[in-house]
mmCIF file of C-alpha atoms in Angstrom:
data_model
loop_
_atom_site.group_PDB
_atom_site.id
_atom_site.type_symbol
_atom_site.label_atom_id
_atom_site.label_comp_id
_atom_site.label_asym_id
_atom_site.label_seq_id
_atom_site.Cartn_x
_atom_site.Cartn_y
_atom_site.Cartn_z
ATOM 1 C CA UNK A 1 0.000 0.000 0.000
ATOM 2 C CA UNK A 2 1.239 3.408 -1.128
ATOM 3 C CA UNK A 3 1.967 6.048 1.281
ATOM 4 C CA UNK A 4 -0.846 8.471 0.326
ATOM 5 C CA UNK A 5 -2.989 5.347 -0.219
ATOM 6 C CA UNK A 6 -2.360 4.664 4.048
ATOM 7 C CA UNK A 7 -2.675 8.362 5.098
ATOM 8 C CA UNK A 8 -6.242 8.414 3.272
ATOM 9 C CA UNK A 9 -6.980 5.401 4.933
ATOM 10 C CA UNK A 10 -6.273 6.654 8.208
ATOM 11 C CA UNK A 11 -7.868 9.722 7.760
ATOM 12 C CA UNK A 12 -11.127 7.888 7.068
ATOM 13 C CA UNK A 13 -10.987 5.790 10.093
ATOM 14 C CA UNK A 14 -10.671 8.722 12.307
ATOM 15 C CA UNK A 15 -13.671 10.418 10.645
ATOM 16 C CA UNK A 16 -15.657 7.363 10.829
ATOM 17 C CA UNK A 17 -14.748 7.036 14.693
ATOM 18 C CA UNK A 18 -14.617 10.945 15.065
ATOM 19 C CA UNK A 19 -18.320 10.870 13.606
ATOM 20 C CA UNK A 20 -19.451 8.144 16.011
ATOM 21 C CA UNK A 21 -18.159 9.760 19.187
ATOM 22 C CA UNK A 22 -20.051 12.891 18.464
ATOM 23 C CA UNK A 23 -23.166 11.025 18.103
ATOM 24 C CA UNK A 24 -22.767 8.505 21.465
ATOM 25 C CA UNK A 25 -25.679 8.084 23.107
ATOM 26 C CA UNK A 26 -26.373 6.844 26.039
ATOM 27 C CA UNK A 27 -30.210 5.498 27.162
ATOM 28 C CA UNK A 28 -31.282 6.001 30.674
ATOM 29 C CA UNK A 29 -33.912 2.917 31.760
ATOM 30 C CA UNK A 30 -36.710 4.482 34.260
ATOM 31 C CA UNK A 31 -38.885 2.264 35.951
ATOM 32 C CA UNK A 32 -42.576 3.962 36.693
ATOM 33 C CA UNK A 33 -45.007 2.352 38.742
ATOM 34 C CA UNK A 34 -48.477 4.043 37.537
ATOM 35 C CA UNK A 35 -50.304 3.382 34.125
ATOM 36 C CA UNK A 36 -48.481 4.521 31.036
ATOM 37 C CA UNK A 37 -51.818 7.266 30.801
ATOM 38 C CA UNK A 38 -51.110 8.487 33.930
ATOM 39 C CA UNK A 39 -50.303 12.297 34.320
ATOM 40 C CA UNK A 40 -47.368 11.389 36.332
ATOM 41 C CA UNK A 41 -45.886 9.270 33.384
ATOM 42 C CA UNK A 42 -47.591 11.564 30.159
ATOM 43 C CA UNK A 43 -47.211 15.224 31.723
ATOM 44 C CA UNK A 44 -44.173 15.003 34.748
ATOM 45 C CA UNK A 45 -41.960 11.863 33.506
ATOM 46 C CA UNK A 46 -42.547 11.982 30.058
ATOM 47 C CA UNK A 47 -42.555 15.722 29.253
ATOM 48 C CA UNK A 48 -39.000 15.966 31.502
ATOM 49 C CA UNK A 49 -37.485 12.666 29.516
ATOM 50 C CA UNK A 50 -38.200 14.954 26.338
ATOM 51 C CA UNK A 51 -36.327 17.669 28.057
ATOM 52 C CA UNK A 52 -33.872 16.124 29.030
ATOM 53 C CA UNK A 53 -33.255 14.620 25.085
ATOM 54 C CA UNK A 54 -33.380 18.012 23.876
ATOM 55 C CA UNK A 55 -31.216 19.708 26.525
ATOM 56 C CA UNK A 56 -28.216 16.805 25.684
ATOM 57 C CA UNK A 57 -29.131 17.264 22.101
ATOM 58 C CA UNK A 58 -30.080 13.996 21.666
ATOM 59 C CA UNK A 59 -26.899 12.651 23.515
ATOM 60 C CA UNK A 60 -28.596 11.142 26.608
ATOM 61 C CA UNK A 61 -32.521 9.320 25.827
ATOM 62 C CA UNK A 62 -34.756 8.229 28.792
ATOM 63 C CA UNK A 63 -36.799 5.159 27.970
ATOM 64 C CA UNK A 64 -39.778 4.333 30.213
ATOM 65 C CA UNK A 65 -39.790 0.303 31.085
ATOM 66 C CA UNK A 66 -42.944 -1.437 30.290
ATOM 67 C CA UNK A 67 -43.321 -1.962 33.645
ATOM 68 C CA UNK A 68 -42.170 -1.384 37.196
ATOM 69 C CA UNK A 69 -39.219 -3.204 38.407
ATOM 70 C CA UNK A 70 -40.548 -3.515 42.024
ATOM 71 C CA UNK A 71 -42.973 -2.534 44.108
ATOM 72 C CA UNK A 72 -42.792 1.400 44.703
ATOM 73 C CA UNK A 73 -41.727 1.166 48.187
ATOM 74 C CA UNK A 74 -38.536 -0.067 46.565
ATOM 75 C CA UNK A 75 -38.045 2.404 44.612
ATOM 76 C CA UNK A 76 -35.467 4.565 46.305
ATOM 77 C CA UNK A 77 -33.477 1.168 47.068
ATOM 78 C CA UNK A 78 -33.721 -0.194 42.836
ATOM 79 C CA UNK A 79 -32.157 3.275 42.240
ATOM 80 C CA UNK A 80 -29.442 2.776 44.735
ATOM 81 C CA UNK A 81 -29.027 -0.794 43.479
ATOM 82 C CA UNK A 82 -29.081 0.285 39.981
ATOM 83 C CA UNK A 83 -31.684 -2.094 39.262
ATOM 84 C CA UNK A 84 -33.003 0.743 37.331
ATOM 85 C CA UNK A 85 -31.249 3.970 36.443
ATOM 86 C CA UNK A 86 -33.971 6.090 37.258
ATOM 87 C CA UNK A 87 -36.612 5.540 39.534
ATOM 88 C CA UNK A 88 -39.203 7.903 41.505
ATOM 89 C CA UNK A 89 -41.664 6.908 44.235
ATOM 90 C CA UNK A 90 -42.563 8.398 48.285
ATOM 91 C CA UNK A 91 -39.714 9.384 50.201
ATOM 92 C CA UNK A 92 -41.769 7.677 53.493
ATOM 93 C CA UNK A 93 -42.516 4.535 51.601
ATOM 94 C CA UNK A 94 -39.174 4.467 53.270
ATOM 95 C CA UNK A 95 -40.083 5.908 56.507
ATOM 96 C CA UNK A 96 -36.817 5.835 59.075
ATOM 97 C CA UNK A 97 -34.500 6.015 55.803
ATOM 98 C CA UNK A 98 -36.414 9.811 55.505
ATOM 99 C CA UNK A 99 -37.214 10.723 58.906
ATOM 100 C CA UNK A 100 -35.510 13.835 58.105
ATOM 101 C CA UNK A 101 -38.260 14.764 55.801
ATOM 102 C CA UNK A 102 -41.307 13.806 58.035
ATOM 103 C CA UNK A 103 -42.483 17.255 58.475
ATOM 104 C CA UNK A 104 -43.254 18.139 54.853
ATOM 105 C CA UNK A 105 -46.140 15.828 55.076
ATOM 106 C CA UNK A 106 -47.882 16.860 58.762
ATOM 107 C CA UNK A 107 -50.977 18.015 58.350
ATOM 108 C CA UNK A 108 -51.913 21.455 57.364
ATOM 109 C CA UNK A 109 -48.431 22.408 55.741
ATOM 110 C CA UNK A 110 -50.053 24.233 52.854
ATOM 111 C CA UNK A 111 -51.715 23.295 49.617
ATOM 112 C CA UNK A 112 -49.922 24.769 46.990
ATOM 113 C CA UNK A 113 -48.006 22.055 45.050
ATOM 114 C CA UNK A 114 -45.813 24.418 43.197
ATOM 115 C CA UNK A 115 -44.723 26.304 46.033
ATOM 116 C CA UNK A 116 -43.994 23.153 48.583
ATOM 117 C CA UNK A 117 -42.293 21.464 45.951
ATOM 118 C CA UNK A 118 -39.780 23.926 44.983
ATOM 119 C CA UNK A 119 -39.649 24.797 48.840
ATOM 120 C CA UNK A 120 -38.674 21.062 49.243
ATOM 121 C CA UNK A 121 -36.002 21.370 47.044
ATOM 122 C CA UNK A 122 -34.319 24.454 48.498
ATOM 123 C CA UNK A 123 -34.723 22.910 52.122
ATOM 124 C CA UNK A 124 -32.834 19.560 50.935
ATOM 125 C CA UNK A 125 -30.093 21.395 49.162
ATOM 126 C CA UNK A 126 -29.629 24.048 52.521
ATOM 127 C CA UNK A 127 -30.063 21.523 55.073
ATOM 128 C CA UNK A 128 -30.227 17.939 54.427
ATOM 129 C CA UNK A 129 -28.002 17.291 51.518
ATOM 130 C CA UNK A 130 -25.304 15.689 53.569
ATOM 131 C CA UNK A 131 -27.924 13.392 55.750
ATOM 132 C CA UNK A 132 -26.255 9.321 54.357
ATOM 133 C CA UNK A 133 -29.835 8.615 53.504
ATOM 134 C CA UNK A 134 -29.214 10.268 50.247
ATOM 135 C CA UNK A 135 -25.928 8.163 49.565
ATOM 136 C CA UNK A 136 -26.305 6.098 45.888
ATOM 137 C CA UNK A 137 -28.477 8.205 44.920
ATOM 138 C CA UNK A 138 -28.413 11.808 42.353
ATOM 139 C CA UNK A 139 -31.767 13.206 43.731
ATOM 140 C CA UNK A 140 -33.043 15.095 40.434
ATOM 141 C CA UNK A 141 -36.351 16.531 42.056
ATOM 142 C CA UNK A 142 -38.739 16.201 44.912
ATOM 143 C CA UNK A 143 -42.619 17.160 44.656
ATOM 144 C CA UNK A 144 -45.624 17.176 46.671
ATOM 145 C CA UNK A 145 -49.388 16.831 46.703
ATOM 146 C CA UNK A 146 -50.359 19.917 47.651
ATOM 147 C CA UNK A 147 -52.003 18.659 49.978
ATOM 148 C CA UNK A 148 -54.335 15.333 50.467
ATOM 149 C CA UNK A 149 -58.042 15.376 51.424
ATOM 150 C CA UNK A 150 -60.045 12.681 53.677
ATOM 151 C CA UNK A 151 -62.293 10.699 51.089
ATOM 152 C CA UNK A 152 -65.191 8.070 52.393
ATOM 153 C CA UNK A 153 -67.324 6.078 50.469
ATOM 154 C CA UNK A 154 -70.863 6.980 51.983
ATOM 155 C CA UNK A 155 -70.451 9.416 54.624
ATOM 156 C CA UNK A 156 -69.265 13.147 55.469
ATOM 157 C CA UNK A 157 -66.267 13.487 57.775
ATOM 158 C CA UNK A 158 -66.454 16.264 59.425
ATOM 159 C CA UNK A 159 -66.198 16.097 62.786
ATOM 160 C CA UNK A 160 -62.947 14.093 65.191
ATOM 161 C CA UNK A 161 -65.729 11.441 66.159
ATOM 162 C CA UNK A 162 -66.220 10.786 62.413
ATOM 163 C CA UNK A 163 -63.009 8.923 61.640
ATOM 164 C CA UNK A 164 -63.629 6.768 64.848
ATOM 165 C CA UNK A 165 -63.445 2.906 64.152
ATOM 166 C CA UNK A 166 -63.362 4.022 60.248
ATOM 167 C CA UNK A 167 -60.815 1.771 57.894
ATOM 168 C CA UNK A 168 -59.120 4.008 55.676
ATOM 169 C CA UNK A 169 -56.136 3.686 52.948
ATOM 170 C CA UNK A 170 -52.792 5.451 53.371
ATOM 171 C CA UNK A 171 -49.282 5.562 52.976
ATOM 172 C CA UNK A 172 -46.325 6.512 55.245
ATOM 173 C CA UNK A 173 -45.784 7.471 58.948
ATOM 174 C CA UNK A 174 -47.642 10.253 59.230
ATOM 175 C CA UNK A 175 -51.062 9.570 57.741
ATOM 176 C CA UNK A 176 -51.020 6.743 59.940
ATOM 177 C CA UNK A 177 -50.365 8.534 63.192
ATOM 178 C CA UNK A 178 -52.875 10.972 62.225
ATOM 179 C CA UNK A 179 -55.766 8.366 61.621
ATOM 180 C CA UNK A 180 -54.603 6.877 64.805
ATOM 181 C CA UNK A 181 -54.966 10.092 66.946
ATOM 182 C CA UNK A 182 -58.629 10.145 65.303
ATOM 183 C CA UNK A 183 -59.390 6.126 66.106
ATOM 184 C CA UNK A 184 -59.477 5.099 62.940
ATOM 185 C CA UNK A 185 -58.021 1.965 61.736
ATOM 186 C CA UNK A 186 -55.116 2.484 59.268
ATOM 187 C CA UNK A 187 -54.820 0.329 56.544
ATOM 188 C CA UNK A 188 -51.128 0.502 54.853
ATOM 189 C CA UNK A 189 -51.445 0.309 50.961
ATOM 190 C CA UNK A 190 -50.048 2.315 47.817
ATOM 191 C CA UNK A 191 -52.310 4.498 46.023
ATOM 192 C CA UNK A 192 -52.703 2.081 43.148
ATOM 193 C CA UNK A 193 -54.313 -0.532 45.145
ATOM 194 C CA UNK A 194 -57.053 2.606 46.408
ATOM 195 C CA UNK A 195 -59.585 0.640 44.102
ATOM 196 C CA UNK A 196 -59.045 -2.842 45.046
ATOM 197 C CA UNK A 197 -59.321 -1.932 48.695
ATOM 198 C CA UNK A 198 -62.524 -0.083 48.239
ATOM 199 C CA UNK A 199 -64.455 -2.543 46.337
ATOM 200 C CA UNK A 200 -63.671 -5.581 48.121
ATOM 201 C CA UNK A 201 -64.842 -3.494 51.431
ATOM 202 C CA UNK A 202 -61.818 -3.929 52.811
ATOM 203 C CA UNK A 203 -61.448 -0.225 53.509
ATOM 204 C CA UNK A 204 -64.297 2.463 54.410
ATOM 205 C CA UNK A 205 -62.558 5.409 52.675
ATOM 206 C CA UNK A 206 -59.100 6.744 51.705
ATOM 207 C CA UNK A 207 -56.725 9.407 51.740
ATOM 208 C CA UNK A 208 -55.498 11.044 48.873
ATOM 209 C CA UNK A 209 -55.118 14.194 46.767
ATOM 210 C CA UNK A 210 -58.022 15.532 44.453
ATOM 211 C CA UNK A 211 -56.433 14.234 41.778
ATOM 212 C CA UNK A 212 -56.179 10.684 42.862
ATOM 213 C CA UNK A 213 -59.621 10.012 43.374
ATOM 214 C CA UNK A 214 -59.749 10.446 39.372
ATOM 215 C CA UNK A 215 -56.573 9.097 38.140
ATOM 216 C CA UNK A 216 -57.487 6.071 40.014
ATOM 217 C CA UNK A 217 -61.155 5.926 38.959
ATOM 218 C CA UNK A 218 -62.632 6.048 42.841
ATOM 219 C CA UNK A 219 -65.118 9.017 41.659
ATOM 220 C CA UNK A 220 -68.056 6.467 42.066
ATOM 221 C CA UNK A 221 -66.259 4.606 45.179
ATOM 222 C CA UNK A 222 -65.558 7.943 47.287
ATOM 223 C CA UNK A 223 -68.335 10.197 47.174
ATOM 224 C CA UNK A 224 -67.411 12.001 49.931
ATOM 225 C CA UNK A 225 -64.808 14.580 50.058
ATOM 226 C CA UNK A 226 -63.356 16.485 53.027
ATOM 227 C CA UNK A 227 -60.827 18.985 52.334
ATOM 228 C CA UNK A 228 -58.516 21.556 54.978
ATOM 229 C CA UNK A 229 -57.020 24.278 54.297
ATOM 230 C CA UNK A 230 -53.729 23.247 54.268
ATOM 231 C CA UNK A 231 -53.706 19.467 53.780
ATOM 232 C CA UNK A 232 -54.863 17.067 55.854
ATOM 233 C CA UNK A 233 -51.770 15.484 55.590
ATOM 234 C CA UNK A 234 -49.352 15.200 52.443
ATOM 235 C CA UNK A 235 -46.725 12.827 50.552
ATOM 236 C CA UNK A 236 -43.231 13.779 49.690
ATOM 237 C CA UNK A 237 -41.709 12.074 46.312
ATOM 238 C CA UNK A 238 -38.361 11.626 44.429
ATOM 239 C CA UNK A 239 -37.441 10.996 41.200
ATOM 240 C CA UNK A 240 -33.516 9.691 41.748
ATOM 241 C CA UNK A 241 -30.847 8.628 39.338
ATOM 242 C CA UNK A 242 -27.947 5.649 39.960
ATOM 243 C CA UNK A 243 -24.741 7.344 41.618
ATOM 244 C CA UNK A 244 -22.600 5.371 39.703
ATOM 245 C CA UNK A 245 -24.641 5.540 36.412
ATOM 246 C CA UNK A 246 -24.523 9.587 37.115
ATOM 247 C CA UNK A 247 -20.985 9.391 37.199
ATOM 248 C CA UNK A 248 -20.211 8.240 34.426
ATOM 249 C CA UNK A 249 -21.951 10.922 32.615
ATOM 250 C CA UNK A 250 -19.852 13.518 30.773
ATOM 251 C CA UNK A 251 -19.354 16.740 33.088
ATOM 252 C CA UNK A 252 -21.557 18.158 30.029
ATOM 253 C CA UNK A 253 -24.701 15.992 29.956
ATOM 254 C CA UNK A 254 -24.703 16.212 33.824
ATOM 255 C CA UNK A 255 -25.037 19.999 33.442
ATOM 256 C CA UNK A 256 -27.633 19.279 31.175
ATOM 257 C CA UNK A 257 -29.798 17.118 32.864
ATOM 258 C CA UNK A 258 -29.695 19.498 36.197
ATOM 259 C CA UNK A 259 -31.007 22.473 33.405
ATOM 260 C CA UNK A 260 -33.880 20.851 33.304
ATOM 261 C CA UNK A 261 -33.601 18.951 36.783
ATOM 262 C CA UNK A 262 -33.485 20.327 40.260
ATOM 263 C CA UNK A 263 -35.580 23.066 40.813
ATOM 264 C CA UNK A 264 -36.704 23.322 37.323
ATOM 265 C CA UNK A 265 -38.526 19.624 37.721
ATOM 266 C CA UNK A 266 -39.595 20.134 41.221
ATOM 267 C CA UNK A 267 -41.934 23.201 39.803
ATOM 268 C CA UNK A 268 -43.058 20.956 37.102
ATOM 269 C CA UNK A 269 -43.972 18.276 39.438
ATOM 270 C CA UNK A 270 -45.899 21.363 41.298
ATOM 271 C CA UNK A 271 -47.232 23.161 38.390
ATOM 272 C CA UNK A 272 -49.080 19.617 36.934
ATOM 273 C CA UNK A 273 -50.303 18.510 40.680
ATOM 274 C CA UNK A 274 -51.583 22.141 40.981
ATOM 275 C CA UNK A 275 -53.370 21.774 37.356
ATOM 276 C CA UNK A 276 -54.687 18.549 37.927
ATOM 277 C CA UNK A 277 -56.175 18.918 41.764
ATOM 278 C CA UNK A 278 -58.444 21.927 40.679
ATOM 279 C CA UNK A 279 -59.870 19.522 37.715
ATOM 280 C CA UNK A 280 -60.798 16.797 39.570
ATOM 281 C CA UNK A 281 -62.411 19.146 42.288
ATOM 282 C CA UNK A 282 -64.340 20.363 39.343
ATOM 283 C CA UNK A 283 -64.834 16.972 37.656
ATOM 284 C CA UNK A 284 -66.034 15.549 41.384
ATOM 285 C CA UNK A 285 -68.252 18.296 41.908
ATOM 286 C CA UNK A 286 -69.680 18.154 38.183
ATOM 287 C CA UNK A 287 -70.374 14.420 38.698
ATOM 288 C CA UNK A 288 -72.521 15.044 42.195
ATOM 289 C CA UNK A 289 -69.619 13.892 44.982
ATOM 290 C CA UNK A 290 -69.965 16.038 48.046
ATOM 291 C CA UNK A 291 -67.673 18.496 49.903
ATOM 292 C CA UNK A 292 -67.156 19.627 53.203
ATOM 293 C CA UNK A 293 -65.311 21.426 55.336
ATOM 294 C CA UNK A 294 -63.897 20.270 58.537
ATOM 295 C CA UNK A 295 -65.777 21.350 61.816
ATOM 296 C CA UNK A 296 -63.860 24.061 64.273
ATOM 297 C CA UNK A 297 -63.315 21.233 66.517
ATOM 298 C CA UNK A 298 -62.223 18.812 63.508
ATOM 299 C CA UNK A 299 -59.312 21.695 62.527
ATOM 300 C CA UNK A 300 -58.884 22.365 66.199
ATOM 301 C CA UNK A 301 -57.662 18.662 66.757
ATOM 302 C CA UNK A 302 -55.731 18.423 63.996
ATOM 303 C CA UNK A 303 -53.298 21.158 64.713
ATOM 304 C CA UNK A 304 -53.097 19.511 68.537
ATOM 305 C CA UNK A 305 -52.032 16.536 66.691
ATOM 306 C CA UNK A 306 -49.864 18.353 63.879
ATOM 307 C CA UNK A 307 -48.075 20.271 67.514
ATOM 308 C CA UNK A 308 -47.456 16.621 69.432
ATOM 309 C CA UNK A 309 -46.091 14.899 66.014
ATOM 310 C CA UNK A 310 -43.469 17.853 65.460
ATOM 311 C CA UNK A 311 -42.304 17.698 68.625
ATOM 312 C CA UNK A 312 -41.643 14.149 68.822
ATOM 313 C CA UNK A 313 -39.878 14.333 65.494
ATOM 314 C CA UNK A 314 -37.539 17.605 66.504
ATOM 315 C CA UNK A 315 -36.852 15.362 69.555
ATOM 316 C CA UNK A 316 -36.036 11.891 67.398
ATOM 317 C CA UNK A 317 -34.153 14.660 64.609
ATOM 318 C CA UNK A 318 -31.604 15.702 67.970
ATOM 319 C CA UNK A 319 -31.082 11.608 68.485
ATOM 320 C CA UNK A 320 -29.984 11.515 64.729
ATOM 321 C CA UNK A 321 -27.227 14.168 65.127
ATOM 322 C CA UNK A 322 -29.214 17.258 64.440
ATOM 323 C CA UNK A 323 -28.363 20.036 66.739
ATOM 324 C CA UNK A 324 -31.002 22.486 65.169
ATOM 325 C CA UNK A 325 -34.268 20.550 63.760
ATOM 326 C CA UNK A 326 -36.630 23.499 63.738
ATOM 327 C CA UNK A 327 -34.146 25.824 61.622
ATOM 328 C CA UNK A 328 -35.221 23.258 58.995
ATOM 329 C CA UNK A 329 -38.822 23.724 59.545
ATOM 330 C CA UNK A 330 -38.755 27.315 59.397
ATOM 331 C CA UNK A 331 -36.259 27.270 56.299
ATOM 332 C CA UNK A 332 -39.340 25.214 54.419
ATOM 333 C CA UNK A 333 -41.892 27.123 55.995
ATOM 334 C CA UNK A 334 -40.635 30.880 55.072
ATOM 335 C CA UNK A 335 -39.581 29.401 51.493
ATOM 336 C CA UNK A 336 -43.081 28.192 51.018
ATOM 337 C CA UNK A 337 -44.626 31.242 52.310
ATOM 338 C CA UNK A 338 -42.812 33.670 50.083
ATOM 339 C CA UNK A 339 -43.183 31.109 46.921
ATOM 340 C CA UNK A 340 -46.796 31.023 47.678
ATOM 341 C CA UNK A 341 -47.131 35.148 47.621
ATOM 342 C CA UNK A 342 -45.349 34.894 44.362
#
């Protein structure tokens, strides 16, 4: 082979592989654990996957698995493991792993979703981003609710004496203590199962957001809705990414992803809650379900049992090493009141 004959050669190969490097892509698997129509998986997951795509130019994909990889109180753990690269799912699925984070969901903590979820973000970056619970894990967002409502399937509950002996549906360590304060009998299931529950009789009502009661299709199951200013209660989530597999992102890509991550997906997780609570209210109401308000006394009992839970957490938050708990509180709390004035 001729000299210029190798040197053209050579120069094509390194085009070729030049070419290819530009173009590497790497896919991201996420495992999701509600329906594929879902406004979690259509409006949150798959409307930041595209974002993400278009702020790597194409250089990082997110592909949604057909179905979950475990059960959604995994979830946090199947990230960790890197089961699955991304997962997302209830911080208190998990609860002593997030004890930190308990009082984000106590009751009456405020019920806009864009403004607690943002305000969640900001409080885990300034206070809690060194807490080992985190470790394995790039968090990417947090949302919440924006608040959750009492729901029963044939009668108003309005007043403390309501909830007595009552079987209800919930998730994580605070909704339980709460129905426990009020004598009901907590029943420990993930929203997907709301449905089951209800129709076998197994439960008397649930607790949920709004928006729940129709993504779930428990309109004609829950006719009942009670809803506080501020939450009854609410539910703190995550959508996390593999350490390792965030690591070996380019420096680039992970500046990238956080464009479109962080506080950016934590407002998007907000805004679509937000959007999606004040249709069902109007869907509910449009189909004949009833409101209510709670009773004086109702509200009155509920902060008595909001005051008693912080307390005991501030006092299990000094046992864990933390020599200031309530400087978190009122972090979340003045971040949420000023995003809520915005």
């Amino acid at each position: 082979m001729t000299h210029l004959k190798k040197t053209s050669l050579a120069i094509g190969i390194a085009l070729t592989l030049g070419s290819g490097a530009s173009h590497a892509q790497t896919t991201l698997n996420l495992s999701n654990w509600v329906p594929p129509n879902h406004f979690i998986s259509t409006d949150i997951l798959g409307a930041w996957a595209e974002e993400v795509t278009e702020a790597t130019e194409g250089r990082v994909q997110i592909r949604m698995l057909p179905s979950a990889v475990g059960a959604p109180e995994q979830h946090w753990e199947l990230a960790r493991m890197g089961v699955a690269d991304i997962t997302w799912s209830n911080f208190t699925y998990e609860p002593m792993r997030f004890k930190s984070l308990w009082f984000a969901e106590m009751p009456l903590t405020g019920s806009n979703a864009v403004a607690s979820s943002v305000a969640l973000w900001e409080t885990i970056a300034e206070h809690l981003s060194d807490d080992a619970a985190y470790d394995g894990v790039k968090l990417l967002g947090v949302g919440l609710l924006g608040g959750g409502a009492l729901h029963h399937g044939s009668e108003p509950m309005v007043e403390p004496g309501d909830l007595r002996n009552q079987k209800l549906r919930m998730g994580g360590p605070i909704q339980r203590e709460l129905l426990e304060a009020f004598g009901a009998v907590p029943v420990a299931a993930p929203a997907t199962r709301g449905y089951e529950l209800l129709e076998s009789g197994v439960v008397d009502g649930s607790l949920h957001p709004l928006e729940s009661v129709i993504a779930f299709r428990l309109e004609s199951q829950l006719e009942h809705h009670t809803v506080f200013p501020g939450g009854f209660y609410d539910a703190s989530f995550f959508i996390g990414m593999n350490e390792r597999k965030w690591n070996s992102l380019s420096e680039a890509d992970q500046e990238a992803i956080m464009s479109v991550s962080g506080e950016h997906l934590s407002r998007l997780w907000g805004e679509r809650f937000h959007a999606q609570n004040q249709a069902a209210e109007e869907a509910l109401k449009e189909q004949g379900n009833q409101f209510h308000e709670p009773s004086a006394a109702m509200l009155e009992r509920t902060r008595e049992v909001r005051e008693a839970m912080l307390a005991a957490w501030v006092e299990d938050m000094g046992e864990m090493g933390y020599d200031d708990p309530m400087a978190i509180v009122d972090f979340y709390e003045s971040r949420y009141q000023a995003l809520d004035s915005e």
